C-alpha positions as a Markdown table, in Angstrom:
| # | Residue | x | y | z |
|---|---|---|---|---|
| 1 | Unk | -15.7 | 4.2 | 24.4 |
| 2 | Unk | -17.6 | 0.8 | 22.6 |
| 3 | Unk | -20.3 | 2.6 | 22.2 |
| 4 | Unk | -19.3 | 5.9 | 20.5 |
| 5 | Unk | -20.7 | 6.9 | 17.5 |
| 6 | Unk | -19.2 | 6.4 | 14.4 |
| 7 | Unk | -18.1 | 9.5 | 12.7 |
| 8 | Unk | -16.0 | 9.0 | 9.5 |
| 9 | Unk | -14.3 | 11.7 | 8.0 |
| 10 | Unk | -12.7 | 13.1 | 4.4 |
| 11 | Unk | -8.8 | 13.7 | 4.2 |
| 12 | Unk | -8.3 | 14.9 | 1.1 |
| 13 | Unk | -4.4 | 15.8 | 1.3 |
| 14 | Unk | -4.1 | 12.3 | 2.5 |
| 15 | Unk | -6.5 | 10.5 | -0.3 |
| 16 | Unk | -8.5 | 8.8 | 2.6 |
| 17 | Unk | -11.7 | 8.6 | 4.5 |
| 18 | Unk | -11.0 | 7.6 | 7.8 |
| 19 | Unk | -13.3 | 6.4 | 10.7 |
| 20 | Unk | -12.8 | 7.2 | 14.6 |
| 21 | Unk | -14.8 | 6.0 | 17.4 |
| 22 | Unk | -14.6 | 9.2 | 19.9 |
| 23 | Unk | -11.1 | 10.4 | 19.5 |
| 24 | Unk | -9.9 | 7.0 | 18.1 |
| 25 | Unk | -9.0 | 6.5 | 14.8 |
| 26 | Unk | -10.3 | 2.7 | 14.3 |
| 27 | Unk | -10.0 | 2.9 | 10.5 |
| 28 | Unk | -9.6 | 4.3 | 6.8 |
| 29 | Unk | -10.1 | 3.8 | 3.3 |
| 30 | Unk | -7.7 | 5.2 | 1.1 |
| 31 | Unk | -7.8 | 6.5 | -2.9 |
| 32 | Unk | -6.7 | 7.4 | -5.8 |
| 33 | Unk | -6.5 | 10.2 | -7.7 |
| 34 | Unk | -6.6 | 10.8 | -11.5 |
| 35 | Unk | -8.5 | 13.1 | -14.3 |
| 36 | Unk | -12.4 | 11.7 | -13.5 |
| 37 | Unk | -11.4 | 8.9 | -12.1 |
| 38 | Unk | -11.2 | 7.8 | -7.9 |
| 39 | Unk | -9.6 | 4.1 | -7.6 |
| 40 | Unk | -10.4 | 3.2 | -3.8 |
| 41 | Unk | -7.7 | 0.9 | -2.9 |
| 42 | Unk | -7.6 | -0.2 | 0.3 |
| 43 | Unk | -10.0 | -0.1 | 3.4 |
| 44 | Unk | -9.3 | -0.9 | 6.6 |
| 45 | Unk | -10.5 | -1.7 | 10.5 |
| 46 | Unk | -8.3 | -2.3 | 13.3 |
| 47 | Unk | -8.5 | -5.9 | 14.7 |
| 48 | Unk | -10.1 | -5.2 | 17.4 |
| 49 | Unk | -13.1 | -3.6 | 16.1 |
| 50 | Unk | -14.3 | -5.5 | 13.0 |
| 51 | Unk | -17.5 | -7.2 | 13.1 |
| 52 | Unk | -19.0 | -3.4 | 14.0 |
| 53 | Unk | -19.9 | -3.0 | 10.3 |
| 54 | Unk | -17.5 | 0.0 | 10.4 |
| 55 | Unk | -15.8 | -1.2 | 7.0 |
| 56 | Unk | -19.9 | -0.5 | 5.5 |
| 57 | Unk | -20.1 | 2.8 | 7.7 |
| 58 | Unk | -16.1 | 3.9 | 5.9 |
| 59 | Unk | -17.3 | 3.3 | 2.2 |
| 60 | Unk | -21.3 | 4.5 | 2.2 |
| 61 | Unk | -20.2 | 7.7 | 3.3 |
| 62 | Unk | -17.1 | 7.8 | 1.6 |
| 63 | Unk | -19.5 | 7.1 | -2.0 |
| 64 | Unk | -21.9 | 9.3 | -0.5 |
| 65 | Unk | -19.5 | 11.9 | -0.8 |
| 66 | Unk | -18.1 | 11.0 | -4.2 |
| 67 | Unk | -22.1 | 11.3 | -5.5 |
| 68 | Unk | -22.0 | 14.6 | -3.6 |
| 69 | Unk | -19.1 | 16.0 | -5.0 |
| 70 | Unk | -20.5 | 15.3 | -9.2 |
| 71 | Unk | -16.7 | 15.2 | -10.4 |
| 72 | Unk | -15.6 | 11.6 | -10.3 |
| 73 | Unk | -16.4 | 7.9 | -11.6 |
| 74 | Unk | -15.3 | 5.4 | -9.6 |
| 75 | Unk | -12.5 | 2.6 | -9.6 |
| 76 | Unk | -13.4 | -0.2 | -7.2 |
| 77 | Unk | -9.9 | -1.9 | -6.8 |
| 78 | Unk | -10.1 | -2.9 | -2.9 |
| 79 | Unk | -11.7 | -6.2 | -2.6 |
| 80 | Unk | -14.3 | -4.8 | 0.3 |
| 81 | Unk | -15.4 | -1.8 | -2.0 |
| 82 | Unk | -16.1 | -4.6 | -4.6 |
| 83 | Unk | -18.0 | -6.5 | -2.7 |
| 84 | Unk | -19.9 | -3.9 | -1.0 |
| 85 | Unk | -21.0 | -2.4 | -4.7 |
| 86 | Unk | -21.7 | -5.3 | -5.8 |
| 87 | Unk | -24.6 | -5.8 | -2.5 |
| 88 | Unk | -25.3 | -2.4 | -3.4 |
| 89 | Unk | -26.6 | -1.5 | -7.1 |
| 90 | Unk | -27.6 | 2.0 | -5.9 |
| 91 | Unk | -24.1 | 2.6 | -5.8 |
| 92 | Unk | -23.5 | 0.9 | -9.5 |
| 93 | Unk | -24.4 | 5.1 | -11.0 |
| 94 | Unk | -20.6 | 5.8 | -9.8 |
| 95 | Unk | -18.7 | 2.9 | -11.5 |
| 96 | Unk | -16.1 | 4.2 | -14.5 |
| 97 | Unk | -16.9 | 0.7 | -15.3 |
| 98 | Unk | -19.7 | -2.3 | -15.0 |
| 99 | Unk | -18.9 | -4.2 | -11.3 |
| 100 | Unk | -18.3 | -7.5 | -12.8 |
| 101 | Unk | -15.3 | -6.1 | -14.9 |
| 102 | Unk | -13.8 | -4.4 | -11.6 |
| 103 | Unk | -14.8 | -7.7 | -9.9 |
| 104 | Unk | -13.2 | -9.5 | -12.5 |
| 105 | Unk | -9.9 | -8.1 | -12.2 |
| 106 | Unk | -9.8 | -8.1 | -8.5 |
| 107 | Unk | -8.3 | -10.8 | -5.9 |
| 108 | Unk | -11.6 | -11.7 | -4.3 |
| 109 | Unk | -11.5 | -13.6 | -1.3 |
| 110 | Unk | -13.5 | -16.0 | -1.3 |
| 111 | Unk | -17.1 | -17.0 | -0.7 |
| 112 | Unk | -18.8 | -19.0 | 1.5 |
């Protein structure tokens, strides 16, 4: 099961993206919608599966999906999403406000 390919699905009715390894759900990214905006509020990966790049796979999938839909701008509230978008400037076109503004309003974990 550990070498299963990650699979992400959008559960729009639950306002989240879920990531699976095989049939096991191992994490999710939750969001809130308002007109023209998607607020990405939390990213969670099961502690037993951390360190496998799953949060990045999940976030990349969600941002690509939002881009394909083309209707909403992203407001990153989750500290993981803020950090991901800081490291991936190719996602900045999706932002409602500059990434620096998101970072200023977000409680970020300390950088080592």
